[in-house]
Coordinates of C-alpha atoms and ligand atoms in Angstrom, one line a residue:
M1 CA 0.0 0.0 0.0
K2 CA 1.2 3.5 -0.8
K3 CA 2.5 5.5 2.2
R4 CA 0.6 8.8 2.3
I5 CA 2.8 11.7 3.5
I6 CA 1.8 15.3 4.1
F7 CA 4.5 17.9 3.7
A8 CA 4.0 20.9 6.1
T9 CA 5.2 23.7 3.8
N10 CA 3.6 26.6 2.0
N11 CA 6.8 27.1 -0.1
K12 CA 6.1 26.0 -3.7
N13 CA 9.8 25.9 -4.6
K14 CA 10.6 23.6 -1.7
M15 CA 7.7 21.4 -2.7
T16 CA 9.0 21.1 -6.2
E17 CA 12.4 19.9 -5.0
I18 CA 10.8 17.6 -2.4
R19 CA 8.8 15.8 -5.1
Q20 CA 11.9 15.4 -7.3
I21 CA 14.0 14.1 -4.4
L22 CA 11.3 11.7 -2.9
D23 CA 10.1 10.5 -6.2
D24 CA 9.0 7.0 -5.2
P25 CA 6.1 4.9 -6.5
D26 CA 5.4 3.7 -3.0
W27 CA 4.9 7.2 -1.6
E28 CA 2.1 9.6 -2.2
I29 CA 3.2 13.1 -1.2
L30 CA 0.6 15.8 -0.6
S31 CA 1.3 19.4 0.1
M32 CA -0.6 21.0 3.0
R33 CA -2.9 22.7 0.6
E34 CA -3.6 19.4 -1.3
A35 CA -4.5 17.8 2.1
G36 CA -6.9 20.7 2.7
I37 CA -4.9 22.1 5.6
E38 CA -4.4 25.8 5.7
L39 CA -2.4 27.0 8.7
D40 CA -0.3 30.0 9.5
I41 CA 2.3 28.5 11.8
E42 CA 4.4 30.7 14.0
E43 CA 8.1 29.6 13.7
N44 CA 9.3 30.7 17.0
G45 CA 12.1 28.2 17.5
T46 CA 15.8 29.2 17.7
T47 CA 17.2 26.3 15.6
F48 CA 16.3 24.7 12.3
E49 CA 15.4 21.5 14.1
E50 CA 13.0 23.2 16.5
N51 CA 11.2 25.0 13.7
A52 CA 10.9 21.9 11.6
L53 CA 9.4 20.0 14.6
I54 CA 7.0 23.0 15.3
K55 CA 5.7 22.9 11.7
A56 CA 5.4 19.1 11.5
Q57 CA 3.6 18.8 14.9
A58 CA 1.2 21.7 14.1
V59 CA 0.0 19.9 10.9
S60 CA 0.0 16.5 12.6
A61 CA -2.7 17.8 15.0
Y62 CA -5.0 18.1 12.0
C63 CA -4.5 14.7 10.3
D64 CA -3.7 11.0 10.8
E65 CA -1.0 10.7 8.1
I66 CA 2.8 10.9 8.4
V67 CA 3.8 14.5 8.4
L68 CA 7.1 15.9 7.3
A69 CA 8.4 19.5 7.5
D70 CA 11.4 21.4 6.2
D71 CA 13.1 24.3 8.0
S72 CA 16.0 25.6 6.1
G73 CA 18.2 28.6 5.5
L74 CA 21.6 30.1 4.7
E75 CA 24.4 30.6 7.3
I76 CA 27.2 33.0 6.3
D77 CA 30.1 32.6 8.7
Y78 CA 31.4 36.3 8.3
L79 CA 27.9 37.5 9.4
N80 CA 27.9 35.2 12.5
R81 CA 25.8 32.7 10.6
E82 CA 23.1 35.2 9.6
P83 CA 20.5 35.0 8.2
G84 CA 20.2 31.5 9.6
V85 CA 16.7 30.6 10.9
Y86 CA 15.6 34.1 9.8
S87 CA 16.4 33.4 6.1
A88 CA 12.8 33.7 4.9
R89 CA 12.3 36.9 7.0
Y90 CA 15.6 38.5 6.3
G91 CA 15.0 42.0 4.8
G92 CA 11.3 41.5 5.1
R93 CA 9.2 38.5 4.0
D94 CA 7.8 40.3 0.9
T95 CA 11.1 41.7 -0.2
S96 CA 12.3 40.2 -3.5
Y97 CA 15.3 37.8 -3.5
E98 CA 17.0 40.1 -6.0
I99 CA 17.1 42.7 -3.2
K100 CA 17.8 40.3 -0.3
N101 CA 20.7 38.8 -2.2
Q102 CA 22.1 42.3 -3.0
M103 CA 21.8 43.3 0.7
L104 CA 24.0 40.3 1.6
L105 CA 26.5 41.0 -1.2
D106 CA 26.7 44.6 0.0
R107 CA 27.5 43.4 3.6
L108 CA 30.3 41.2 2.2
Q109 CA 31.8 43.9 0.0
G110 CA 35.6 43.7 0.1
V111 CA 35.6 40.5 2.1
P112 CA 38.1 38.0 0.6
R113 CA 37.1 34.7 -0.8
E114 CA 38.4 32.6 2.2
R115 CA 36.2 34.6 4.6
R116 CA 33.0 34.3 2.5
T117 CA 32.3 30.7 3.6
A118 CA 28.7 29.7 4.0
R119 CA 26.3 26.7 4.0
F120 CA 22.7 25.9 3.3
V121 CA 21.1 23.9 6.2
C122 CA 17.9 21.9 6.0
A123 CA 16.3 20.2 9.0
I124 CA 13.6 17.7 8.2
A125 CA 11.2 16.6 10.9
A126 CA 8.9 13.6 10.7
V127 CA 5.9 13.0 12.9
V128 CA 4.6 9.4 12.6
P129 CA 1.4 8.8 14.6
G130 CA 2.2 6.7 17.7
R131 CA 5.9 7.2 17.5
D132 CA 8.5 9.7 18.8
P133 CA 9.1 12.5 16.4
M134 CA 12.3 12.4 14.3
V135 CA 14.5 15.1 13.0
V136 CA 17.6 15.1 10.7
R137 CA 19.9 17.8 9.3
G138 CA 21.5 18.0 5.9
T139 CA 24.0 20.7 4.8
I140 CA 25.9 21.8 1.7
E141 CA 29.1 23.8 2.1
G142 CA 30.1 26.7 -0.1
Y143 CA 30.8 30.4 -0.2
I144 CA 29.1 33.7 -1.2
G145 CA 30.1 34.8 -4.6
E146 CA 30.9 38.3 -5.7
K147 CA 27.8 38.6 -7.8
P148 CA 24.5 36.6 -8.5
A149 CA 24.6 34.0 -11.2
G150 CA 22.2 31.5 -12.7
E151 CA 18.4 31.2 -13.2
N152 CA 17.6 27.9 -11.6
G153 CA 16.6 27.2 -8.0
F154 CA 15.1 29.9 -5.8
G155 CA 15.8 32.2 -2.8
Y156 CA 19.6 32.6 -2.1
D157 CA 20.7 30.1 -4.8
P158 CA 22.2 32.8 -7.2
I159 CA 24.7 34.0 -4.5
F160 CA 25.6 30.6 -3.0
Y161 CA 28.6 29.0 -4.8
V162 CA 29.4 25.3 -4.4
E163 CA 32.9 24.8 -3.0
D164 CA 34.3 22.4 -5.6
L165 CA 32.4 23.5 -8.7
N166 CA 32.9 27.3 -8.5
C167 CA 29.4 28.0 -9.8
S168 CA 26.2 28.9 -7.9
T169 CA 23.5 26.4 -7.0
A170 CA 21.2 28.5 -9.4
E171 CA 23.6 27.4 -12.2
L172 CA 23.1 23.7 -11.5
S173 CA 20.3 21.6 -13.1
P174 CA 17.6 20.5 -10.6
E175 CA 19.2 17.0 -10.7
E176 CA 22.7 18.3 -9.9
K177 CA 21.4 20.5 -7.1
N178 CA 19.3 17.8 -5.5
A179 CA 22.1 15.3 -5.6
R180 CA 24.3 17.4 -3.3
S181 CA 22.0 19.9 -1.6
H182 CA 21.1 20.3 2.0
R183 CA 17.5 19.3 1.2
G184 CA 18.6 16.3 -0.9
N185 CA 20.9 15.1 1.9
A186 CA 18.3 15.6 4.7
L187 CA 15.4 14.0 2.7
R188 CA 17.5 10.9 1.8
M189 CA 18.3 10.5 5.6
I190 CA 14.7 10.8 6.7
R191 CA 13.6 8.4 3.9
K192 CA 16.0 5.7 5.3
K193 CA 14.5 6.2 8.8
L194 CA 10.9 6.0 7.5
E195 CA 11.7 2.9 5.5
A196 CA 13.0 1.2 8.6
I197 CA 9.6 1.5 10.3
Ligands
ITT1 P1 7.6 27.0 4.9 O1 7.9 27.4 6.4 O2 6.1 27.1 4.6 O3 8.2 25.6 4.6 P2 9.4 29.1 4.2 O4 9.8 29.7 2.9 O5 8.9 30.1 5.2 O6 8.3 28.0 3.9 P3 11.7 28.5 5.9 O7 11.2 29.2 7.1 O8 12.3 27.2 6.1 O9 10.6 28.3 4.7 O10 12.7 29.5 5.2 C1 13.7 29.0 4.4 C2 14.3 30.1 3.5 O11 15.7 29.8 3.3 C3 13.6 30.1 2.1 O12 12.5 30.9 2.1 C4 14.8 30.5 1.2 O13 14.9 31.9 1.3 C5 16.0 30.0 1.9 N1 16.3 28.7 1.4 C6 16.1 27.4 1.9 N2 16.5 26.5 1.0 C7 17.0 27.1 0.0 C8 17.5 26.6 -1.2 O14 17.6 25.3 -1.5 N3 18.0 27.5 -2.1 C9 17.9 28.8 -1.9 N4 17.4 29.4 -0.8 C10 16.9 28.5 0.2

């Protein structure tokens, strides 16, 4: 029987990647909206893991299915790991990513390559009815480039450059990004845990 999973996110770009990464004939993945659940969840945790659990548990209260949630963001070492858990809110939720990315580039102006290190982090929480909640973390290491590049991906992808490729994650194909991304790594980890149940 197909495993029905509800993904507690309102972010369409995340949902696209999640469907590509968890492409499995044994799983039926529904977005919150497809499951008929509309919630505005306050993400008041201080870590990615806490926020992922807050979102998964909030949605789990409204259904009997397995619920997964993604909390993710960009940590820039030179900025004391900002924007971090505030990545979606940085510069204002409704501000375009063209502007948010430029704001970050401006704050790094003149900073040399070796001090521009950064990573994307993704915590995935899983709430399975009758079991203890689970949470995993995936990361991808890189650095903030001198200028935005690429048209793929979303959010901070145009300014995040992959360490060994020297191109931004917005210049990678979806398959290339998912194979090495924070979200790809975290989702593959949680899939293993769910398959073991
Ligand atoms: P939900 O809470 O509904 O899932 P959200 O967009 O509010 O959606 P987050 O609180 O987890 O999600 O914020 C994550 C932000 O971090 C996201 O909006 C992007 O700006 C950024 N981000 C996360 N993953 C990214 C990726 O793969 N590429 C580029 N930016 C990413």
